[in-house]
Amino acid sequence: MVHSRRKKSNKLDCLVDEVKAVLQSTVKRGDHLTVGLSGGVDSVVLLDILSIISRKMLFTLSAAHVNHGISSRSADWSHFCCRQCYASGIPIFVTYVKVKKVTGASLEAVAREKRYRVFSQLAGNYLVLAQHQDDQAETLLLQLFRGAGVRGLSAMPVMRKQTISKAPSILRPLLDISRAEIETYARQRGLTWIHDGSNDDRSFNRNFLRHEVLPVLGRRYPTYAKTLLRTSQHMAEASALLDELAEADAQSCVTDGNLYIPALRELSQSRAKNLLRYLLHRHHVPFPSTIKLDEILNQLRYAKKDAQVQVIVGGAEIRCFKDFMYIVPQQTKPLEHLQRRWQGEPSVQLAELGGLLRFISKQGQGLSAHKLKQGPVFIKVREGGEHFTPDCKRPRRSLKNLMQEASIPPWQRFTLPLLFCGEKLAWVPGIGTDCELQAAPEEMGIVPEWRVGNSFK
């Protein structure tokens, strides 16, 4: 009996040691780790293992639970997660989100997107998720049946950064551990967890694979999960090589993040498509279908220089202007009116225009701080008919012509913040300041800077 207990303890210790080995390659003393806790057996085991390891590695541990409100038992699951954490002295953060069916996307996909949006806003160094070896196998097969390319067939990495720079990196320390090992650990440790009945619903593709297909594969190929993991790792290596090729092509084809179309036309069909996928990925745009990607490439290859190319893909738009391709957020109806009073703040967030306007004090540059005090200063958008004099040696001209000369793309011309002093147009992004309001060399000036997004690097 003593021998049996020692054997059982060794199995538990082995699992803890495997997770600890993964953590030791990335996590440092004092780091903050947050477990994505659903209440299922996988995340409950992960929380238990990390609580053991944290005492030796001395990192801070907390949990995050997202209540999607889809199941009638959602509140019970949230309460369960809270009780688990309170019993272990682990802080927990619970978020409630609303998940609605979206045309063209499954409810699972929408819930996942909402969940990861919450995860991207968490504090700390790492968000630790409980995906394991069987999850890898299921994901590979699902992607294969969707006709995914090399990147889609790549393995989930043990660690990856989220798209938001300040978000915690995602860490998956259970990827080499099977579902059976996790469940054995849970039973031997006497852990409790919740069972989501939707995981038994065979109408969901993943559940169909898990309950109907994989057991059959397992009887014929007992080590299929490890084999498929190896395949995914090969795909990840191939994807990395394709990214390296795209980066090399971007050196000669991309300027300031925008694609130079004549250079794209010099590439082979395969390399051109690879570069387009790479650029879409860099802009966080979901990959289009093969047909859609071919459509985009054909328009870029054969469109005339002044053609109005506009292709919508994954919440973004492909636009062309003067031999360059731009990837921009999908355009909504232009603002017909905007008037925001500026009262000396160092920066103004303009959510309506999707960016941040910053004001920097510099001697002898930009707008005269003294002259700006002579009238109220407003931030507006172009309405048409504005005139401007950025060059004191040239006559007053229409803003429309100045924007054309400055090569400002047409779709941006009504979404730029214009600065007015009283009724006078004082500053235009990409063009400059009005001649009469420019700061003299000896006086303090204010230099406005416009950045799409919410921060300056």
GROMACS .gro file of C-alpha atoms in nm:
model
  457
    1MET     CA    1   0.000   0.000   0.000
    2VAL     CA    2   0.285   0.236   0.080
    3HIS     CA    3   0.442   0.146  -0.255
    4SER     CA    4   0.113   0.228  -0.433
    5ARG     CA    5   0.091   0.570  -0.267
    6ARG     CA    6   0.451   0.648  -0.358
    7LYS     CA    7   0.381   0.552  -0.721
    8LYS     CA    8   0.072   0.774  -0.724
    9SER     CA    9   0.269   1.064  -0.574
   10ASN     CA   10   0.543   1.022  -0.832
   11LYS     CA   11   0.288   1.055  -1.116
   12LEU     CA   12   0.154   1.375  -0.967
   13ASP     CA   13   0.503   1.512  -0.914
   14CYS     CA   14   0.593   1.425  -1.274
   15LEU     CA   15   0.309   1.638  -1.411
   16VAL     CA   16   0.402   1.928  -1.183
   17ASP     CA   17   0.766   1.899  -1.291
   18GLU     CA   18   0.669   1.907  -1.662
   19VAL     CA   19   0.477   2.231  -1.616
   20LYS     CA   20   0.753   2.375  -1.398
   21ALA     CA   21   1.011   2.302  -1.670
   22VAL     CA   22   0.803   2.503  -1.921
   23LEU     CA   23   0.768   2.793  -1.680
   24GLN     CA   24   1.136   2.804  -1.590
   25SER     CA   25   1.225   2.891  -1.950
   26THR     CA   26   1.013   3.208  -1.944
   27VAL     CA   27   0.881   3.307  -1.600
   28LYS     CA   28   1.094   3.503  -1.353
   29ARG     CA   29   1.064   3.555  -0.982
   30GLY     CA   30   0.807   3.827  -0.907
   31ASP     CA   31   0.618   3.787  -1.238
   32HIS     CA   32   0.238   3.797  -1.232
   33LEU     CA   33   0.059   3.497  -1.387
   34THR     CA   34  -0.317   3.494  -1.448
   35VAL     CA   35  -0.493   3.164  -1.518
   36GLY     CA   36  -0.783   3.167  -1.762
   37LEU     CA   37  -1.024   2.976  -1.538
   38SER     CA   38  -1.338   2.829  -1.695
   39GLY     CA   39  -1.407   2.585  -1.413
   40GLY     CA   40  -1.354   2.280  -1.636
   41VAL     CA   41  -1.112   2.007  -1.540
   42ASP     CA   42  -0.827   2.141  -1.756
   43SER     CA   43  -0.818   2.490  -1.606
   44VAL     CA   44  -0.884   2.362  -1.251
   45VAL     CA   45  -0.583   2.130  -1.279
   46LEU     CA   46  -0.371   2.411  -1.424
   47LEU     CA   47  -0.464   2.639  -1.133
   48ASP     CA   48  -0.379   2.365  -0.883
   49ILE     CA   49  -0.040   2.293  -1.041
   50LEU     CA   50   0.052   2.660  -1.064
   51SER     CA   51  -0.043   2.718  -0.700
   52ILE     CA   52   0.208   2.446  -0.605
   53ILE     CA   53   0.482   2.580  -0.832
   54SER     CA   54   0.430   2.942  -0.723
   55ARG     CA   55   0.552   2.860  -0.372
   56LYS     CA   56   0.889   2.758  -0.512
   57MET     CA   57   0.929   2.993  -0.808
   58LEU     CA   58   0.784   3.289  -0.613
   59PHE     CA   59   0.559   3.437  -0.881
   60THR     CA   60   0.222   3.604  -0.815
   61LEU     CA   61  -0.083   3.401  -0.914
   62SER     CA   62  -0.439   3.511  -0.990
   63ALA     CA   63  -0.729   3.390  -1.206
   64ALA     CA   64  -0.963   3.542  -1.463
   65HIS     CA   65  -1.309   3.403  -1.543
   66VAL     CA   66  -1.523   3.522  -1.835
   67ASN     CA   67  -1.899   3.469  -1.800
   68HIS     CA   68  -2.039   3.453  -2.154
   69GLY     CA   69  -2.400   3.423  -2.039
   70ILE     CA   70  -2.473   3.158  -2.303
   71SER     CA   71  -2.568   2.875  -2.066
   72SER     CA   72  -2.841   2.888  -1.803
   73ARG     CA   73  -2.573   2.765  -1.561
   74SER     CA   74  -2.326   3.046  -1.635
   75ALA     CA   75  -2.382   3.212  -1.296
   76ASP     CA   76  -2.325   2.879  -1.116
   77TRP     CA   77  -1.996   2.834  -1.299
   78SER     CA   78  -1.880   3.184  -1.204
   79HIS     CA   79  -1.966   3.118  -0.839
   80PHE     CA   80  -1.780   2.785  -0.853
   81CYS     CA   81  -1.465   2.953  -0.986
   82CYS     CA   82  -1.483   3.217  -0.714
   83ARG     CA   83  -1.520   2.953  -0.442
   84GLN     CA   84  -1.224   2.759  -0.579
   85CYS     CA   85  -1.002   3.065  -0.574
   86TYR     CA   86  -1.118   3.190  -0.234
   87ALA     CA   87  -1.048   2.847  -0.081
   88SER     CA   88  -0.692   2.862  -0.216
   89GLY     CA   89  -0.634   3.229  -0.136
   90ILE     CA   90  -0.600   3.318  -0.506
   91PRO     CA   91  -0.746   3.650  -0.630
   92ILE     CA   92  -0.997   3.615  -0.915
   93PHE     CA   93  -1.127   3.865  -1.168
   94VAL     CA   94  -1.472   3.792  -1.318
   95THR     CA   95  -1.597   3.962  -1.633
   96TYR     CA   96  -1.949   3.941  -1.777
   97VAL     CA   97  -1.985   3.973  -2.156
   98LYS     CA   98  -2.279   3.955  -2.395
   99VAL     CA   99  -2.243   3.709  -2.681
  100LYS     CA  100  -2.473   3.739  -2.981
  101LYS     CA  101  -2.480   3.531  -3.297
  102VAL     CA  102  -2.306   3.705  -3.588
  103THR     CA  103  -2.374   3.619  -3.951
  104GLY     CA  104  -2.092   3.408  -4.089
  105ALA     CA  105  -1.946   3.317  -3.748
  106SER     CA  106  -2.033   3.044  -3.499
  107LEU     CA  107  -2.141   3.128  -3.146
  108GLU     CA  108  -1.819   2.958  -3.026
  109ALA     CA  109  -1.608   3.188  -3.243
  110VAL     CA  110  -1.787   3.500  -3.119
  111ALA     CA  111  -1.749   3.389  -2.755
  112ARG     CA  112  -1.379   3.319  -2.812
  113GLU     CA  113  -1.327   3.664  -2.965
  114LYS     CA  114  -1.500   3.827  -2.667
  115ARG     CA  115  -1.296   3.618  -2.423
  116TYR     CA  116  -0.964   3.708  -2.581
  117ARG     CA  117  -1.063   4.074  -2.589
  118VAL     CA  118  -1.102   4.053  -2.210
  119PHE     CA  119  -0.770   3.869  -2.182
  120SER     CA  120  -0.593   4.141  -2.381
  121GLN     CA  121  -0.694   4.399  -2.119
  122LEU     CA  122  -0.562   4.208  -1.815
  123ALA     CA  123  -0.267   4.329  -1.614
  124GLY     CA  124   0.034   4.112  -1.543
  125ASN     CA  125   0.309   3.934  -1.734
  126TYR     CA  126   0.143   3.613  -1.850
  127LEU     CA  127  -0.206   3.484  -1.920
  128VAL     CA  128  -0.183   3.106  -1.866
  129LEU     CA  129  -0.426   2.887  -2.060
  130ALA     CA  130  -0.501   2.516  -2.018
  131GLN     CA  131  -0.497   2.398  -2.381
  132HIS     CA  132  -0.333   2.055  -2.403
  133GLN     CA  133  -0.210   1.791  -2.647
  134ASP     CA  134  -0.559   1.672  -2.745
  135ASP     CA  135  -0.669   2.031  -2.810
  136GLN     CA  136  -0.376   2.062  -3.051
  137ALA     CA  137  -0.485   1.752  -3.243
  138GLU     CA  138  -0.848   1.867  -3.262
  139THR     CA  139  -0.746   2.212  -3.381
  140LEU     CA  140  -0.522   2.072  -3.654
  141LEU     CA  141  -0.799   1.848  -3.789
  142LEU     CA  142  -1.058   2.128  -3.777
  143GLN     CA  143  -0.825   2.359  -3.968
  144LEU     CA  144  -0.747   2.082  -4.217
  145PHE     CA  145  -1.116   2.029  -4.289
  146ARG     CA  146  -1.156   2.406  -4.339
  147GLY     CA  147  -0.885   2.397  -4.606
  148ALA     CA  148  -0.645   2.612  -4.402
  149GLY     CA  149  -0.297   2.695  -4.525
  150VAL     CA  150   0.038   2.647  -4.358
  151ARG     CA  151  -0.019   2.911  -4.090
  152GLY     CA  152  -0.362   2.771  -4.002
  153LEU     CA  153  -0.215   2.422  -3.961
  154SER     CA  154   0.061   2.547  -3.730
  155ALA     CA  155   0.069   2.433  -3.370
  156MET     CA  156  -0.051   2.661  -3.094
  157PRO     CA  157   0.277   2.797  -2.954
  158VAL     CA  158   0.371   2.750  -2.590
  159MET     CA  159   0.413   3.126  -2.564
  160ARG     CA  160   0.300   3.413  -2.785
  161LYS     CA  161   0.246   3.784  -2.748
  162GLN     CA  162  -0.101   3.932  -2.789
  163THR     CA  163  -0.170   4.194  -3.054
  164ILE     CA  164  -0.194   4.474  -2.797
  165SER     CA  165   0.160   4.558  -2.686
  166LYS     CA  166   0.079   4.604  -2.315
  167ALA     CA  167  -0.129   4.286  -2.290
  168PRO     CA  168   0.015   3.986  -2.101
  169SER     CA  169   0.180   3.718  -2.315
  170ILE     CA  170  -0.017   3.397  -2.355
  171LEU     CA  171   0.147   3.091  -2.199
  172ARG     CA  172   0.030   2.731  -2.255
  173PRO     CA  173   0.234   2.494  -2.034
  174LEU     CA  174   0.009   2.186  -2.084
  175LEU     CA  175   0.057   2.143  -2.460
  176ASP     CA  176   0.267   1.827  -2.423
  177ILE     CA  177   0.022   1.674  -2.171
  178SER     CA  178  -0.276   1.461  -2.272
  179ARG     CA  179  -0.636   1.500  -2.158
  180ALA     CA  180  -0.615   1.158  -1.992
  181GLU     CA  181  -0.314   1.265  -1.782
  182ILE     CA  182  -0.494   1.581  -1.674
  183GLU     CA  183  -0.807   1.392  -1.570
  184THR     CA  184  -0.599   1.134  -1.381
  185TYR     CA  185  -0.422   1.414  -1.193
  186ALA     CA  186  -0.757   1.574  -1.103
  187ARG     CA  187  -0.898   1.249  -0.962
  188GLN     CA  188  -0.585   1.163  -0.766
  189ARG     CA  189  -0.571   1.512  -0.616
  190GLY     CA  190  -0.940   1.495  -0.525
  191LEU     CA  191  -1.019   1.810  -0.724
  192THR     CA  192  -1.369   1.917  -0.818
  193TRP     CA  193  -1.469   2.079  -1.145
  194ILE     CA  194  -1.773   2.162  -1.352
  195HIS     CA  195  -1.894   1.984  -1.663
  196ASP     CA  196  -2.028   2.194  -1.948
  197GLY     CA  197  -2.304   1.988  -2.111
  198SER     CA  198  -2.248   2.168  -2.442
  199ASN     CA  199  -1.918   1.978  -2.471
  200ASP     CA  200  -2.127   1.664  -2.533
  201ASP     CA  201  -2.328   1.821  -2.815
  202ARG     CA  202  -2.214   1.644  -3.134
  203SER     CA  203  -2.362   1.919  -3.353
  204PHE     CA  204  -2.050   2.125  -3.278
  205ASN     CA  205  -1.762   2.026  -3.506
  206ARG     CA  206  -1.503   2.002  -3.230
  207ASN     CA  207  -1.729   1.782  -3.017
  208PHE     CA  208  -1.806   1.559  -3.316
  209LEU     CA  209  -1.434   1.506  -3.370
  210ARG     CA  210  -1.371   1.448  -2.999
  211HIS     CA  211  -1.649   1.196  -2.941
  212GLU     CA  212  -1.703   1.032  -3.279
  213VAL     CA  213  -1.383   1.050  -3.486
  214LEU     CA  214  -1.085   1.058  -3.250
  215PRO     CA  215  -1.183   0.747  -3.050
  216VAL     CA  216  -1.179   0.553  -3.379
  217LEU     CA  217  -0.841   0.699  -3.471
  218GLY     CA  218  -0.715   0.617  -3.123
  219ARG     CA  219  -0.793   0.249  -3.165
  220ARG     CA  220  -0.592   0.231  -3.486
  221TYR     CA  221  -0.327   0.494  -3.406
  222PRO     CA  222  -0.288   0.516  -3.025
  223THR     CA  223  -0.027   0.792  -3.046
  224TYR     CA  224  -0.217   1.006  -3.299
  225ALA     CA  225  -0.217   1.314  -3.071
  226LYS     CA  226   0.164   1.319  -3.048
  227THR     CA  227   0.192   1.252  -3.423
  228LEU     CA  228  -0.045   1.535  -3.513
  229LEU     CA  229   0.139   1.766  -3.273
  230ARG     CA  230   0.459   1.688  -3.461
  231THR     CA  231   0.286   1.768  -3.790
  232SER     CA  232   0.167   2.103  -3.652
  233GLN     CA  233   0.520   2.183  -3.539
  234HIS     CA  234   0.648   2.113  -3.892
  235MET     CA  235   0.381   2.348  -4.026
  236ALA     CA  236   0.487   2.614  -3.775
  237GLU     CA  237   0.846   2.591  -3.904
  238ALA     CA  238   0.725   2.617  -4.264
  239SER     CA  239   0.510   2.917  -4.171
  240ALA     CA  240   0.810   3.088  -4.010
  241LEU     CA  241   1.012   3.034  -4.330
  242LEU     CA  242   0.731   3.183  -4.540
  243ASP     CA  243   0.726   3.485  -4.308
  244GLU     CA  244   1.101   3.526  -4.357
  245LEU     CA  245   1.049   3.520  -4.733
  246ALA     CA  246   0.768   3.777  -4.701
  247GLU     CA  247   0.990   4.001  -4.486
  248ALA     CA  248   1.260   3.985  -4.754
  249ASP     CA  249   1.008   4.074  -5.027
  250ALA     CA  250   0.868   4.355  -4.811
  251GLN     CA  251   1.211   4.521  -4.812
  252SER     CA  252   1.168   4.602  -5.182
  253CYS     CA  253   0.788   4.616  -5.202
  254VAL     CA  254   0.670   4.801  -4.890
  255THR     CA  255   0.721   5.166  -4.796
  256ASP     CA  256   0.588   5.308  -4.467
  257GLY     CA  257   0.370   5.000  -4.428
  258ASN     CA  258   0.206   5.042  -4.770
  259LEU     CA  259   0.259   4.806  -5.064
  260TYR     CA  260   0.418   4.944  -5.383
  261ILE     CA  261   0.206   4.780  -5.652
  262PRO     CA  262   0.458   4.785  -5.943
  263ALA     CA  263   0.705   4.592  -5.723
  264LEU     CA  264   0.433   4.340  -5.631
  265ARG     CA  265   0.377   4.275  -6.002
  266GLU     CA  266   0.739   4.163  -6.036
  267LEU     CA  267   0.686   3.876  -5.790
  268SER     CA  268   0.562   3.531  -5.884
  269GLN     CA  269   0.199   3.448  -5.810
  270SER     CA  270   0.290   3.239  -5.504
  271ARG     CA  271   0.527   3.498  -5.356
  272ALA     CA  272   0.278   3.779  -5.419
  273LYS     CA  273   0.003   3.587  -5.236
  274ASN     CA  274   0.244   3.506  -4.953
  275LEU     CA  275   0.332   3.875  -4.916
  276LEU     CA  276  -0.036   3.975  -4.912
  277ARG     CA  277  -0.114   3.719  -4.640
  278TYR     CA  278   0.182   3.847  -4.439
  279LEU     CA  279   0.068   4.211  -4.464
  280LEU     CA  280  -0.289   4.123  -4.370
  281HIS     CA  281  -0.160   3.931  -4.068
  282ARG     CA  282   0.054   4.229  -3.964
  283HIS     CA  283  -0.260   4.445  -3.971
  284HIS     CA  284  -0.451   4.183  -3.764
  285VAL     CA  285  -0.691   4.113  -4.051
  286PRO     CA  286  -0.833   3.758  -4.066
  287PHE     CA  287  -0.711   3.569  -4.370
  288PRO     CA  288  -0.956   3.584  -4.662
  289SER     CA  289  -1.064   3.277  -4.856
  290THR     CA  290  -0.850   3.159  -5.147
  291ILE     CA  291  -1.104   3.303  -5.391
  292LYS     CA  292  -1.102   3.642  -5.214
  293LEU     CA  293  -0.723   3.654  -5.203
  294ASP     CA  294  -0.703   3.577  -5.576
  295GLU     CA  295  -0.955   3.854  -5.640
  296ILE     CA  296  -0.744   4.106  -5.445
  297LEU     CA  297  -0.425   4.002  -5.624
  298ASN     CA  298  -0.587   4.020  -5.969
  299GLN     CA  299  -0.717   4.370  -5.901
  300LEU     CA  300  -0.371   4.482  -5.787
  301ARG     CA  301  -0.194   4.322  -6.083
  302TYR     CA  302  -0.420   4.452  -6.358
  303ALA     CA  303  -0.582   4.768  -6.223
  304LYS     CA  304  -0.496   5.096  -6.393
  305LYS     CA  305  -0.304   5.358  -6.198
  306ASP     CA  306  -0.609   5.574  -6.132
  307ALA     CA  307  -0.850   5.283  -6.066
  308GLN     CA  308  -1.062   5.309  -5.751
  309VAL     CA  309  -0.979   4.969  -5.599
  310GLN     CA  310  -1.178   4.896  -5.284
  311VAL     CA  311  -1.206   4.542  -5.144
  312ILE     CA  312  -1.358   4.468  -4.802
  313VAL     CA  313  -1.195   4.185  -4.608
  314GLY     CA  314  -1.232   4.093  -4.241
  315GLY     CA  315  -1.340   4.435  -4.112
  316ALA     CA  316  -1.072   4.614  -4.316
  317GLU     CA  317  -1.049   4.761  -4.665
  318ILE     CA  318  -0.788   4.721  -4.937
  319ARG     CA  319  -0.749   5.061  -5.105
  320CYS     CA  320  -0.516   5.187  -5.378
  321PHE     CA  321  -0.380   5.534  -5.443
  322LYS     CA  322  -0.091   5.643  -5.669
  323ASP     CA  323   0.069   5.298  -5.709
  324PHE     CA  324   0.037   5.206  -5.342
  325MET     CA  325  -0.195   4.961  -5.168
  326TYR     CA  326  -0.325   5.058  -4.823
  327ILE     CA  327  -0.487   4.835  -4.560
  328VAL     CA  328  -0.723   5.056  -4.362
  329PRO     CA  329  -1.011   5.003  -4.116
  330GLN     CA  330  -1.343   4.954  -4.290
  331GLN     CA  331  -1.484   5.296  -4.362
  332THR     CA  332  -1.807   5.405  -4.201
  333LYS     CA  333  -2.016   5.699  -4.313
  334PRO     CA  334  -1.793   6.010  -4.298
  335LEU     CA  335  -1.860   6.252  -4.015
  336GLU     CA  336  -2.063   6.541  -4.142
  337HIS     CA  337  -1.983   6.755  -3.840
  338LEU     CA  338  -1.731   6.757  -3.556
  339GLN     CA  339  -1.650   7.044  -3.322
  340ARG     CA  340  -1.433   6.987  -3.018
  341ARG     CA  341  -1.296   7.279  -2.815
  342TRP     CA  342  -0.921   7.258  -2.740
  343GLN     CA  343  -0.829   7.423  -2.410
  344GLY     CA  344  -0.460   7.350  -2.386
  345GLU     CA  345  -0.465   6.975  -2.309
  346PRO     CA  346  -0.145   6.792  -2.406
  347SER     CA  347  -0.348   6.543  -2.610
  348VAL     CA  348  -0.704   6.483  -2.726
  349GLN     CA  349  -0.845   6.138  -2.799
  350LEU     CA  350  -1.071   6.153  -3.104
  351ALA     CA  351  -1.259   5.824  -3.103
  352GLU     CA  352  -1.481   5.950  -3.387
  353LEU     CA  353  -1.173   5.967  -3.611
  354GLY     CA  354  -0.993   5.668  -3.461
  355GLY     CA  355  -0.684   5.846  -3.337
  356LEU     CA  356  -0.501   6.076  -3.097
  357LEU     CA  357  -0.410   6.440  -3.147
  358ARG     CA  358  -0.107   6.547  -2.947
  359PHE     CA  359   0.028   6.899  -2.888
  360ILE     CA  360   0.403   6.951  -2.832
  361SER     CA  361   0.567   7.279  -2.726
  362LYS     CA  362   0.871   7.370  -2.939
  363GLN     CA  363   1.041   7.707  -2.972
  364GLY     CA  364   1.009   7.864  -3.315
  365GLN     CA  365   0.804   7.578  -3.461
  366GLY     CA  366   0.439   7.511  -3.535
  367LEU     CA  367   0.161   7.745  -3.430
  368SER     CA  368   0.222   8.061  -3.231
  369ALA     CA  369   0.103   7.997  -2.875
  370HIS     CA  370   0.043   8.370  -2.834
  371LYS     CA  371  -0.177   8.401  -3.146
  372LEU     CA  372  -0.380   8.093  -3.054
  373LYS     CA  373  -0.493   8.275  -2.740
  374GLN     CA  374  -0.661   8.544  -2.951
  375GLY     CA  375  -0.961   8.324  -3.027
  376PRO     CA  376  -1.122   7.993  -2.932
  377VAL     CA  377  -0.947   7.689  -3.083
  378PHE     CA  378  -1.163   7.411  -3.226
  379ILE     CA  379  -1.096   7.069  -3.375
  380LYS     CA  380  -1.316   7.005  -3.677
  381VAL     CA  381  -1.332   6.788  -3.989
  382ARG     CA  382  -1.336   6.901  -4.349
  383GLU     CA  383  -1.679   7.000  -4.476
  384GLY     CA  384  -1.571   7.136  -4.816
  385GLY     CA  385  -1.484   7.484  -4.941
  386GLU     CA  386  -1.199   7.548  -4.692
  387HIS     CA  387  -0.899   7.759  -4.800
  388PHE     CA  388  -0.551   7.757  -4.652
  389THR     CA  389  -0.217   7.936  -4.679
  390PRO     CA  390   0.066   7.712  -4.551
  391ASP     CA  391   0.331   7.890  -4.762
  392CYS     CA  392   0.369   8.266  -4.713
  393LYS     CA  393   0.525   8.297  -5.061
  394ARG     CA  394   0.222   8.149  -5.236
  395PRO     CA  395  -0.142   8.270  -5.261
  396ARG     CA  396  -0.428   8.131  -5.053
  397ARG     CA  397  -0.551   7.805  -5.205
  398SER     CA  398  -0.832   7.552  -5.167
  399LEU     CA  399  -0.774   7.276  -4.915
  400LYS     CA  400  -0.894   7.025  -5.174
  401ASN     CA  401  -0.606   7.111  -5.411
  402LEU     CA  402  -0.351   7.118  -5.129
  403MET     CA  403  -0.457   6.769  -5.016
  404GLN     CA  404  -0.426   6.640  -5.372
  405GLU     CA  405  -0.076   6.786  -5.403
  406ALA     CA  406   0.023   6.637  -5.066
  407SER     CA  407  -0.085   6.290  -5.194
  408ILE     CA  408  -0.331   6.243  -4.910
  409PRO     CA  409  -0.549   5.947  -5.010
  410PRO     CA  410  -0.910   6.043  -5.094
  411TRP     CA  411  -1.062   5.828  -4.816
  412GLN     CA  412  -0.855   6.014  -4.554
  413ARG     CA  413  -0.946   6.367  -4.657
  414PHE     CA  414  -1.270   6.384  -4.459
  415THR     CA  415  -1.135   6.194  -4.156
  416LEU     CA  416  -0.845   6.422  -4.061
  417PRO     CA  417  -0.870   6.658  -3.762
  418LEU     CA  418  -0.839   7.022  -3.869
  419LEU     CA  419  -0.745   7.291  -3.619
  420PHE     CA  420  -0.930   7.624  -3.637
  421CYS     CA  421  -0.852   7.945  -3.448
  422GLY     CA  422  -1.183   8.124  -3.448
  423GLU     CA  423  -1.306   8.091  -3.807
  424LYS     CA  424  -0.953   8.063  -3.952
  425LEU     CA  425  -0.809   7.725  -4.056
  426ALA     CA  426  -0.485   7.704  -3.858
  427TRP     CA  427  -0.340   7.357  -3.913
  428VAL     CA  428  -0.390   7.052  -4.137
  429PRO     CA  429  -0.217   6.713  -4.082
  430GLY     CA  430   0.028   6.635  -4.359
  431ILE     CA  431   0.024   6.993  -4.492
  432GLY     CA  432   0.125   7.230  -4.212
  433THR     CA  433   0.029   7.552  -4.034
  434ASP     CA  434  -0.127   7.869  -4.171
  435CYS     CA  435   0.122   8.140  -4.266
  436GLU     CA  436  -0.031   8.407  -4.041
  437LEU     CA  437  -0.034   8.179  -3.733
  438GLN     CA  438   0.315   8.033  -3.758
  439ALA     CA  439   0.544   8.078  -3.458
  440ALA     CA  440   0.831   8.328  -3.493
  441PRO     CA  441   1.186   8.192  -3.434
  442GLU     CA  442   1.211   8.354  -3.088
  443GLU     CA  443   0.869   8.256  -2.951
  444MET     CA  444   0.720   7.937  -2.814
  445GLY     CA  445   0.525   7.735  -3.068
  446ILE     CA  446   0.280   7.445  -3.050
  447VAL     CA  447   0.329   7.155  -3.290
  448PRO     CA  448   0.019   6.936  -3.335
  449GLU     CA  449   0.077   6.568  -3.422
  450TRP     CA  450  -0.192   6.331  -3.546
  451ARG     CA  451  -0.164   5.955  -3.501
  452VAL     CA  452  -0.424   5.695  -3.600
  453GLY     CA  453  -0.464   5.465  -3.298
  454ASN     CA  454  -0.442   5.562  -2.933
  455SER     CA  455  -0.075   5.616  -2.860
  456PHE     CA  456   0.256   5.744  -2.986
  457LYS     CA  457   0.558   5.515  -2.991
   0.00000   0.00000   0.00000
